[in-house]
Short mmCIF file of C-alpha atoms and ligand atoms in Angstrom, two decimals:
data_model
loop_
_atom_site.label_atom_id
_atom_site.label_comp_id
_atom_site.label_asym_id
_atom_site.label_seq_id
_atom_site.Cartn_x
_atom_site.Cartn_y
_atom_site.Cartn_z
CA UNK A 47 -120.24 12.22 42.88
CA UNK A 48 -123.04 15.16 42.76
CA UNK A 49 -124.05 16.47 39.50
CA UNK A 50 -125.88 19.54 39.25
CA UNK A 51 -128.68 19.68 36.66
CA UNK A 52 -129.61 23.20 35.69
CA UNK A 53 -131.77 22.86 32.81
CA UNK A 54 -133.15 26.57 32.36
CA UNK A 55 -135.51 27.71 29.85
CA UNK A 56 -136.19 26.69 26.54
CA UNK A 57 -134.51 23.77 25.31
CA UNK A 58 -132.68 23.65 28.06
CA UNK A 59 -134.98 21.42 29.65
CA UNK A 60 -136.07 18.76 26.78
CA UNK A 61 -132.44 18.44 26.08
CA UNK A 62 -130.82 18.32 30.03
CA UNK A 63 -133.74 15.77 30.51
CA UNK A 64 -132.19 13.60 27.30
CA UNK A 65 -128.58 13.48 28.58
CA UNK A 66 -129.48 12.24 31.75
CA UNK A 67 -131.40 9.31 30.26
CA UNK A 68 -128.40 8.42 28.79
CA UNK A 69 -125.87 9.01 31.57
CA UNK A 70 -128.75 6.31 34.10
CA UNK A 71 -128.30 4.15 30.45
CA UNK A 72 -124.34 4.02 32.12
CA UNK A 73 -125.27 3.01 35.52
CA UNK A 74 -122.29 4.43 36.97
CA UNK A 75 -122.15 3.53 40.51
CA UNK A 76 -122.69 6.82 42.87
CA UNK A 77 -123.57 9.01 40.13
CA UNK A 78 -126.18 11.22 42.20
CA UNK A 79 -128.28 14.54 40.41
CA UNK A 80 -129.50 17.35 42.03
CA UNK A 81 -131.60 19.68 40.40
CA UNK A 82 -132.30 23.65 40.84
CA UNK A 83 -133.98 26.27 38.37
CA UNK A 84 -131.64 28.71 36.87
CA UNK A 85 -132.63 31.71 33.90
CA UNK A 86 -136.21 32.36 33.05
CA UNK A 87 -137.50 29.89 34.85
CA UNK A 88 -135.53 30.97 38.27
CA UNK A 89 -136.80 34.50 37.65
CA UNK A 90 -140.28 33.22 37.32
CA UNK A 91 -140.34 30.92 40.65
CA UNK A 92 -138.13 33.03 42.60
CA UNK A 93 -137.24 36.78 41.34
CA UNK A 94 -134.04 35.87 40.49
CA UNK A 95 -132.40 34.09 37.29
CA UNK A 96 -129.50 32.99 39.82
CA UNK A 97 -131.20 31.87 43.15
CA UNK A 98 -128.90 31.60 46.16
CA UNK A 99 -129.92 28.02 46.52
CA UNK A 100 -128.75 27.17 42.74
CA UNK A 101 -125.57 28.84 43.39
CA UNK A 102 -125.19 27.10 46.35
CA UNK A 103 -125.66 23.64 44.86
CA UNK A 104 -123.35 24.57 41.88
CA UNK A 105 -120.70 25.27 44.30
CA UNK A 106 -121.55 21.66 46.30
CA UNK A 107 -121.47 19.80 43.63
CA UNK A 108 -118.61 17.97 41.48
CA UNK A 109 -119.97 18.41 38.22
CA UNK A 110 -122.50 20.99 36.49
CA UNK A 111 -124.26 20.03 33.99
CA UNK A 112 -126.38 23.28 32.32
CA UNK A 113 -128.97 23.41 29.52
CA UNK A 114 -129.46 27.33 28.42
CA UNK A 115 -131.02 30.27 29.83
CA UNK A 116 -132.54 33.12 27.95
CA UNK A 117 -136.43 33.61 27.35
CA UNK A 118 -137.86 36.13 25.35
CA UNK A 119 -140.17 37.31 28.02
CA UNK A 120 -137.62 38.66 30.06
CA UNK A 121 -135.70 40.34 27.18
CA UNK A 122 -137.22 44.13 28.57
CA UNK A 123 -136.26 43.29 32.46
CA UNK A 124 -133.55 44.72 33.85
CA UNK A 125 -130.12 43.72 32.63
CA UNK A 126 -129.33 42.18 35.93
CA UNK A 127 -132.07 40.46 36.33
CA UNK A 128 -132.16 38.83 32.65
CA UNK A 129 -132.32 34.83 32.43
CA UNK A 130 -128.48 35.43 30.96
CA UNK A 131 -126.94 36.88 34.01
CA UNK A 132 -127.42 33.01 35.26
CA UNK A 133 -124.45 31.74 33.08
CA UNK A 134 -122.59 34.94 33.41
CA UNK A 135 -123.07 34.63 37.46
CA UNK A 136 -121.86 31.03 37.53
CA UNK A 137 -119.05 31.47 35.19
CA UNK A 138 -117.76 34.14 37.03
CA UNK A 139 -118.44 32.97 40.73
CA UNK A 140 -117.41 29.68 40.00
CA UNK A 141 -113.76 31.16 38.13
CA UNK A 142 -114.68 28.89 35.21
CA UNK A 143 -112.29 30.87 32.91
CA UNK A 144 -111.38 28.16 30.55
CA UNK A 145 -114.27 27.42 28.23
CA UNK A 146 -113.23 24.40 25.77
CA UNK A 147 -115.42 24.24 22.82
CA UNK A 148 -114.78 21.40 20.47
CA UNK A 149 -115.43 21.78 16.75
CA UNK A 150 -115.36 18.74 14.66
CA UNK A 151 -117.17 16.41 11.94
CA UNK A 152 -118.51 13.37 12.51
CA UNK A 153 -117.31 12.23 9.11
CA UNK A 154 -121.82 11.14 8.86
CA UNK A 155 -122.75 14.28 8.77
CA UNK A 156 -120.23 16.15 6.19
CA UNK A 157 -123.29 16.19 4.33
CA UNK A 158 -125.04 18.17 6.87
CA UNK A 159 -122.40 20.89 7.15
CA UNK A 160 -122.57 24.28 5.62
CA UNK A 161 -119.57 23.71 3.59
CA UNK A 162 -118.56 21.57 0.74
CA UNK A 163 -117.95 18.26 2.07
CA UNK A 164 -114.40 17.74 1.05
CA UNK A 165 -113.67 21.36 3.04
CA UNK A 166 -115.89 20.47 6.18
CA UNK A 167 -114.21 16.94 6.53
CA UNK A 168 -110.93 18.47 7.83
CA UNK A 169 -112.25 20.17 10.48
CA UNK A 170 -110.71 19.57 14.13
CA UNK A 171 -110.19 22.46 16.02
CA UNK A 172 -110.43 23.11 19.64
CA UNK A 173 -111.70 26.98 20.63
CA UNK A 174 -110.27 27.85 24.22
CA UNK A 175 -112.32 31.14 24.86
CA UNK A 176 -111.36 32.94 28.03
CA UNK A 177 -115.00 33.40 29.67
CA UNK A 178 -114.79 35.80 32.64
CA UNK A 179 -113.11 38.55 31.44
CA UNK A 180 -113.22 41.06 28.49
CA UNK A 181 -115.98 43.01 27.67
CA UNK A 182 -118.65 40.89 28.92
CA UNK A 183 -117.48 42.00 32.69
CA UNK A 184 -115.94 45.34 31.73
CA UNK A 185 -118.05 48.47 33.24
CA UNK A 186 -120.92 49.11 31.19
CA UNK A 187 -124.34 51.34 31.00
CA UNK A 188 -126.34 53.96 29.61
CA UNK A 189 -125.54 57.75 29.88
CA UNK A 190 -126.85 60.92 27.75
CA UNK A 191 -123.92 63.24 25.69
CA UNK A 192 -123.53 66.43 26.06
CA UNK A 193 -125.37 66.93 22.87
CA UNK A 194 -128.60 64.75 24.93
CA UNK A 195 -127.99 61.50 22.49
CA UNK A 196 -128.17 58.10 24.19
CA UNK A 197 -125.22 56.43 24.54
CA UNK A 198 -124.56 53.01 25.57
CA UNK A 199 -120.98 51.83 26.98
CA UNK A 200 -119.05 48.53 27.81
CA UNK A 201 -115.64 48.60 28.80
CA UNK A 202 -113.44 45.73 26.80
CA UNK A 203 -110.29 45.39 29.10
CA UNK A 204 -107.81 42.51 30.03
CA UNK A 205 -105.37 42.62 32.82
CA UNK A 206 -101.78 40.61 31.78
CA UNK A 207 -103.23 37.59 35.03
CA UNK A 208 -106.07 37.05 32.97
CA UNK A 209 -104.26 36.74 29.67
CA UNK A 210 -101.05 34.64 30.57
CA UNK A 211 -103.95 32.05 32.52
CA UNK A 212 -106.20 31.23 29.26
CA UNK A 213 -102.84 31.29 27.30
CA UNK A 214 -101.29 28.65 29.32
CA UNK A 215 -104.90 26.87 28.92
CA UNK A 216 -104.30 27.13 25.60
CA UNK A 217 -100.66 25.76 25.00
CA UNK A 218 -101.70 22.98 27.28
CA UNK A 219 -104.64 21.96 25.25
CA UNK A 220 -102.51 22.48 22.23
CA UNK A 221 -99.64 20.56 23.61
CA UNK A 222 -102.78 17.52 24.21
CA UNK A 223 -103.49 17.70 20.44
CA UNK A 224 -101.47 18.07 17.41
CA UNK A 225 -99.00 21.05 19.27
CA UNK A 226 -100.05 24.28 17.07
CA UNK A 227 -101.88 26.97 18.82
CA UNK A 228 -103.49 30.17 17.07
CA UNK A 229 -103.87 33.18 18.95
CA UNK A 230 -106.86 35.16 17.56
CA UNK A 231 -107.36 39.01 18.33
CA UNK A 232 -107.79 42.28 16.90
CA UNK A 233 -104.40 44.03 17.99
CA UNK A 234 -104.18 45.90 14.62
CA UNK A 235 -106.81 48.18 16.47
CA UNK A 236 -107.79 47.45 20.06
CA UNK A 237 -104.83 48.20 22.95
CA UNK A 238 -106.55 45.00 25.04
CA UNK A 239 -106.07 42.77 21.73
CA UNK A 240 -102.03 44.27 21.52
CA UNK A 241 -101.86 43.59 25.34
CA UNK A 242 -103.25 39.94 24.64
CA UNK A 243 -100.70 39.24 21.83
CA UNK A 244 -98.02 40.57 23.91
CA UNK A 245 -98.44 38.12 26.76
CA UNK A 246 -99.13 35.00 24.81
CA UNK A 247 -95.94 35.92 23.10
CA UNK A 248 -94.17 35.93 26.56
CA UNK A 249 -95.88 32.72 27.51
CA UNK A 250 -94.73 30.96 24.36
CA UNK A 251 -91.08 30.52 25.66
CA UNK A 252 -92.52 28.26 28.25
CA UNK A 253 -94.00 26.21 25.44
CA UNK A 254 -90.75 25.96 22.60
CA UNK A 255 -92.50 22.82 21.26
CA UNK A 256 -96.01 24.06 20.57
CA UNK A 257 -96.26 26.10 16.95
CA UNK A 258 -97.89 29.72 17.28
CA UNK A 259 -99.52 31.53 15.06
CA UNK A 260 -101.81 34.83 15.51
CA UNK A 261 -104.37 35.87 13.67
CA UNK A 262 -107.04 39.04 13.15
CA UNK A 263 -110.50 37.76 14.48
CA UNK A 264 -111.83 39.07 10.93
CA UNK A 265 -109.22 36.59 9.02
CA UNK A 266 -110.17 33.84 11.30
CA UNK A 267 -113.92 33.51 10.92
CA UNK A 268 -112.81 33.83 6.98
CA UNK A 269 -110.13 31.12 7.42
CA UNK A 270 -112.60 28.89 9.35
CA UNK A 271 -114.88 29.05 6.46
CA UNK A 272 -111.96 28.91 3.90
CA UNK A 273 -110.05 26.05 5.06
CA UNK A 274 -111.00 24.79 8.94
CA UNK A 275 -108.62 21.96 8.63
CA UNK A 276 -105.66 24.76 9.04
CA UNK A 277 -106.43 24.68 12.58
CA UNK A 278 -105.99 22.38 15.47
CA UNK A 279 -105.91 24.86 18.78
CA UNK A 280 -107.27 28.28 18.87
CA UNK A 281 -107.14 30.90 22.32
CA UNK A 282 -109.01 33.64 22.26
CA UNK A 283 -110.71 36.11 24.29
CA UNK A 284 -114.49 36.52 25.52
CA UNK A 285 -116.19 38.31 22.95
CA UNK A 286 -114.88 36.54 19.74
CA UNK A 287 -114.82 33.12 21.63
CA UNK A 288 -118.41 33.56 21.81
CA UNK A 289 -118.55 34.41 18.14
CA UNK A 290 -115.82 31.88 16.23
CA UNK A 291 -117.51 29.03 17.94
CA UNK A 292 -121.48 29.68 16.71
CA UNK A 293 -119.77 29.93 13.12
CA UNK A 294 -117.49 26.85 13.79
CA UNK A 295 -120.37 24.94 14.69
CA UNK A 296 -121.77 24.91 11.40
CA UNK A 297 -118.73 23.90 9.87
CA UNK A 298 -118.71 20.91 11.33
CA UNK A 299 -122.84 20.25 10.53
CA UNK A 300 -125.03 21.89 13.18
CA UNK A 301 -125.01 24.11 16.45
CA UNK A 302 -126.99 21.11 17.72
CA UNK A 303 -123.73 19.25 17.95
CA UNK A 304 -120.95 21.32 19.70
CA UNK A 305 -120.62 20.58 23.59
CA UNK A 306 -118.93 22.83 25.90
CA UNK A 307 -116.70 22.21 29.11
CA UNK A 308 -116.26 25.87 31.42
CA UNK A 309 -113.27 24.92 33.72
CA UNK A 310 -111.49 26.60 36.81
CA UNK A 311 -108.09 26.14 37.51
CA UNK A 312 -108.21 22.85 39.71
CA UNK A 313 -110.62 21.44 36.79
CA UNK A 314 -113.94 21.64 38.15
CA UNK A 315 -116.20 22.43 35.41
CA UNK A 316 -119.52 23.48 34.29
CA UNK A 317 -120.82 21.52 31.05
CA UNK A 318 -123.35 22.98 28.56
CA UNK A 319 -123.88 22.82 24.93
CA UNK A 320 -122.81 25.95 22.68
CA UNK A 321 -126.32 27.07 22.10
CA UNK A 322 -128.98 29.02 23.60
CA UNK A 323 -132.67 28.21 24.28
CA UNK A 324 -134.03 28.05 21.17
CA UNK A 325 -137.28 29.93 21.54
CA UNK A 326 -138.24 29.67 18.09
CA UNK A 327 -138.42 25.76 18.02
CA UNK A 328 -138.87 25.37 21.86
CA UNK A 329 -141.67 22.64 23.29
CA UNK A 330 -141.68 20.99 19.86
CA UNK A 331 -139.13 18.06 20.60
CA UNK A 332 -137.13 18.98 17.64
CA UNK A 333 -133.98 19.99 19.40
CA UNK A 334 -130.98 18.29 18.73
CA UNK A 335 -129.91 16.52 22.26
CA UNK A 336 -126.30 15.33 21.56
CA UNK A 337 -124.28 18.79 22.00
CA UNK A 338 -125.88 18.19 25.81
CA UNK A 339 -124.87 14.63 25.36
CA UNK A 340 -121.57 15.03 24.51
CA UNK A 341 -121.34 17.81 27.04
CA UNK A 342 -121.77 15.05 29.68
CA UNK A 343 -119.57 13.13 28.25
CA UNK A 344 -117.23 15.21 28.44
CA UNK A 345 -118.06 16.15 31.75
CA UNK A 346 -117.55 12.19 32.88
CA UNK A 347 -113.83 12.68 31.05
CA UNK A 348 -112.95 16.12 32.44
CA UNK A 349 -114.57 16.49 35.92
CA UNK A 350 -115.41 12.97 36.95
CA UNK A 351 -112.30 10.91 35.68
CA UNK A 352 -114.74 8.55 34.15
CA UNK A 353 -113.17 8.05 30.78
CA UNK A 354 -114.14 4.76 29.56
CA UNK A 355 -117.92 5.69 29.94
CA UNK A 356 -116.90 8.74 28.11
CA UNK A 357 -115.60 7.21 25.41
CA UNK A 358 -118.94 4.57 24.65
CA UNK A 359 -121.30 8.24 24.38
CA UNK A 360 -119.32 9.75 21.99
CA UNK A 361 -118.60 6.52 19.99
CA UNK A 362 -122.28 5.53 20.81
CA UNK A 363 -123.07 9.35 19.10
CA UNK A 364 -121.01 7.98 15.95
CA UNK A 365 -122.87 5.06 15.20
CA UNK A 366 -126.35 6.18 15.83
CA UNK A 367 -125.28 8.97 13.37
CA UNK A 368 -123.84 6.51 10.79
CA UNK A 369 -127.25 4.57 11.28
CA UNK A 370 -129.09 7.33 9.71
CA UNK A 371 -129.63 9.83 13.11
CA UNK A 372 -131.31 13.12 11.87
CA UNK A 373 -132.75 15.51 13.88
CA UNK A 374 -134.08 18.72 11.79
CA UNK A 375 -131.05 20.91 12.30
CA UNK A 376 -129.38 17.71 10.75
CA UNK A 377 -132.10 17.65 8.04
CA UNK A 378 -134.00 14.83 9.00
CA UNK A 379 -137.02 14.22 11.13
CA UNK A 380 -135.87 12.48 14.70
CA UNK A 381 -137.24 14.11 17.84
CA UNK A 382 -135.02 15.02 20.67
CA UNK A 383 -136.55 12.09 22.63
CA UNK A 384 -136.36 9.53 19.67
CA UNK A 385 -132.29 11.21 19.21
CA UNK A 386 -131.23 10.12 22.96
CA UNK A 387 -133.09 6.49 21.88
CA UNK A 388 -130.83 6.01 19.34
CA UNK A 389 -127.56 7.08 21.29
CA UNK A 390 -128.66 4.71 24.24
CA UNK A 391 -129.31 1.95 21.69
CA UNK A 392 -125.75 2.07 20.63
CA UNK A 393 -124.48 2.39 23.86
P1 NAD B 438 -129.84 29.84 19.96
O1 NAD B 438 -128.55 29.11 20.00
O2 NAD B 438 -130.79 29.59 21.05
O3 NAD B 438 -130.60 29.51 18.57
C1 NAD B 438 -130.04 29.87 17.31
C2 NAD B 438 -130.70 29.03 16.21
O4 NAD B 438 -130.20 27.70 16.29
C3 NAD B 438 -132.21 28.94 16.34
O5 NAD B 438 -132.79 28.92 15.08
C4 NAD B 438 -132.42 27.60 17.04
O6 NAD B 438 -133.65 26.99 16.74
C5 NAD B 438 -131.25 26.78 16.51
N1 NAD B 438 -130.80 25.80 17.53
C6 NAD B 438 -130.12 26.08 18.66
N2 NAD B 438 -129.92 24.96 19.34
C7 NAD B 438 -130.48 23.94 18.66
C8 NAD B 438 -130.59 22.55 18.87
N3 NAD B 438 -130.09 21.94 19.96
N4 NAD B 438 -131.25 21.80 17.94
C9 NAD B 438 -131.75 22.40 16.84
N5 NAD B 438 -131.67 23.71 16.58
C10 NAD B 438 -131.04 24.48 17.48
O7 NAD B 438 -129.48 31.39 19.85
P2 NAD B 438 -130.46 32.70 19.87
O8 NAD B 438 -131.72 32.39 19.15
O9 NAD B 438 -129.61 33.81 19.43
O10 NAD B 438 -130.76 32.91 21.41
C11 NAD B 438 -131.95 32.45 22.06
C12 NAD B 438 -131.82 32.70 23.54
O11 NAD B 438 -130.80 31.86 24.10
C13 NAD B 438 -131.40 34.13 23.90
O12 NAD B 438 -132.12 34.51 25.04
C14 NAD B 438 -129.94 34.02 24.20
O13 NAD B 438 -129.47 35.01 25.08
C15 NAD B 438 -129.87 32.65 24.81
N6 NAD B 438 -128.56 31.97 24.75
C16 NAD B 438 -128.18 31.28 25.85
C17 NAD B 438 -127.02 30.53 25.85
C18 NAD B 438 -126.64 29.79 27.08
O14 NAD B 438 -127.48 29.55 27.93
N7 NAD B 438 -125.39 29.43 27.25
C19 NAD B 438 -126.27 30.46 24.67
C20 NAD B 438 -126.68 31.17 23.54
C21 NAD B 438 -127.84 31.93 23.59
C1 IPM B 439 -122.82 31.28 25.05
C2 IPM B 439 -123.90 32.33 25.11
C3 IPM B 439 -123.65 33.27 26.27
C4 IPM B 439 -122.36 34.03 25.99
C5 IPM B 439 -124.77 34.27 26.59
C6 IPM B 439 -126.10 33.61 26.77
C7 IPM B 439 -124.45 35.07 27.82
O1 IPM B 439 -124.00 33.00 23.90
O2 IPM B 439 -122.62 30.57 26.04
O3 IPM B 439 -122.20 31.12 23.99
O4 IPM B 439 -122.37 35.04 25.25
O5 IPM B 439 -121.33 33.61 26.50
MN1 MN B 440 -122.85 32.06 22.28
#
């Protein structure tokens, strides 16, 4: 089994470097890691923030695991040649349209959550965000009015293909939990958001036993704040995907803490924590490791069919938190390296 390490820029690197430690802690037999530069660092090497030979070895291998890209150096380049079009490259070569982002407390750390503890407790909620469509791939660019302003442009659009696949994602992963799925979108306004409700409404009948519900995206980031326990599956598109998540992650204590899995439709997957790079606390090993960590667990469950060691990381995560595991994002003082120590101690 070949993993793919692409650690990028950042803290991409200090916390890729952490989750491996622990996966070598498993000593899975034929577990092998190849690595290859991808963002920032790609750009810097090679010229390019995707490299043929990283896109290569993402396609070879069985697993990806991914750190972040993005670097503040290369925020004036050209947009196709920014450390982000790495992700957006691989998500959309790869067809990893199914991006599962898990948001809940370890009941630890309801003291490290934004909201009151008794509120933050009851979160559980599983965002499927559709991640190669929408406006993020839409046409886009600069052009001048006819009065000479500047005016920037990205097309938001979703064919019905795209739709009905993340929505059957969605009543699947709902179906796998506690069977209600919420549909989040902004059809009061935008035609793709009344095409998107349209078709999960059509898909529904294939799915009589899962409970849907639709919101407004504005409602939902409110409700998610208000009362997070409410939900249990939520599908939505690109854009607010990208968005509900960030905000979910604090719910449930830190953006430190939520993994990611990016899956195409035979379930080969890409696995990367929720947050960026982290410039502003990069090369200081105070990043919080165990969003990477639980991304490869989660990576060993999804892509690998290696549940059982999937199971000891996130129950190791649980007691090195219930020992007293801080990072700073968590309030305390553990370093990123002294973080993975703890998780391989309970292991
Ligand atoms: P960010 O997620 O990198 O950071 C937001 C805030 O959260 C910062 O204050 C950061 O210090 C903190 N933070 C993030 N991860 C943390 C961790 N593991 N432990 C402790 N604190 C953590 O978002 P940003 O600052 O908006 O973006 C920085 C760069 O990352 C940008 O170039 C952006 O495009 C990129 N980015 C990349 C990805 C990705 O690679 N998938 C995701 C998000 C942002
Ligand atoms: C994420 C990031 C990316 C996104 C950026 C870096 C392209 O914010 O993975 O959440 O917007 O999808
Ligand atoms: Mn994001």
């Amino acid at each position: 089994m070949l993993v793919a390490l692409l650690p990028g820029d950042g803290i991409g690197p200090e916390v890729i470097v952490e989750a491996v430690r622990v996966l070598d802690a498993l000593e899975i037999d034929g577990l092998l890691f190849e690595e290859a530069p991808v963002g920032g660092a790609a750009y810097k090497q090679s010229g390019h923030p995707l490299p043929e030979a990283t896109l290569d070895l993402a396609k070879r291998a069985d697993a990806i695991l991914f750190g972040a890209v993005g670097d503040p150096a290369c925020d004036a380049l050209e947009r196709h040649l920014r450390p982000e079009q790495a992700i957006l490259g691989l998500r959309k070569e790869l067809g990893l349209f199914a991006n599962l982002r898990p948001a809940s407390l370890f009941p630890e750390l309801a003291d490290a959550s934004a909201l009151r503890p008794e509120i933050a407790r009851d979160i559980d909620v599983m965002i499927v965000r559709e991640l190669t469509g929408d406006v993020y791939f839409g046409e886009k660019g600069m052009r001048t009015t006819e009065e000479g302003l500047r005016e920037g442009y990205d097309i938001m659009a979703y064919d019905e293909a795209e739709i009905a696949r993340i929505a059957r994602s969605g009543f699947e992963t709902a179906r796998a939990r506690r069977g209600k799925l919420c549909s989040v979108d902004k059809a009061n306004v935008l035609e793709t958001s009344q095409l998107w409700r349209d078709v999960v409404v059509e898909i529904s009948a294939d799915y009589p036993d899962v409970d849907l519900s639709h919101l407004y995206v504005d409602n939902a980031a409110m409700q998610l704040v208000r009362d997070p326990g409410q939900f249990d599956t939520i599908v939505t598109g690109n854009l607010f995907g990208d968005i509900l998540s960030d905000l979910a992650s604090m719910c449930a204590g830190s953006i430190g803490m939520l993994p990611s899995a990016s899956l195409d439709k035979d379930g080969k997957g890409l696995y990367e924590p929720i947050h960026g790079s982290a410039p502003d606390i990069a090369g200081r090993g105070k990043a919080n490791p165990l969003a990477t960590i639980l991304s490869a667990a989660m990576m060993l469950r999804y892509s690998l069919d290696l549940v059982e060691p999937a199971d000891r990381i996130e129950q190791a995560v649980g007691k090195a938190l219930a020992d007293g595991l801080r990072t700073a994002d968590l309030g305390g003082d553990a370093s990123t390296e002294e973080a993975a120590n703890a998780v391989i101690a309970m292991l």
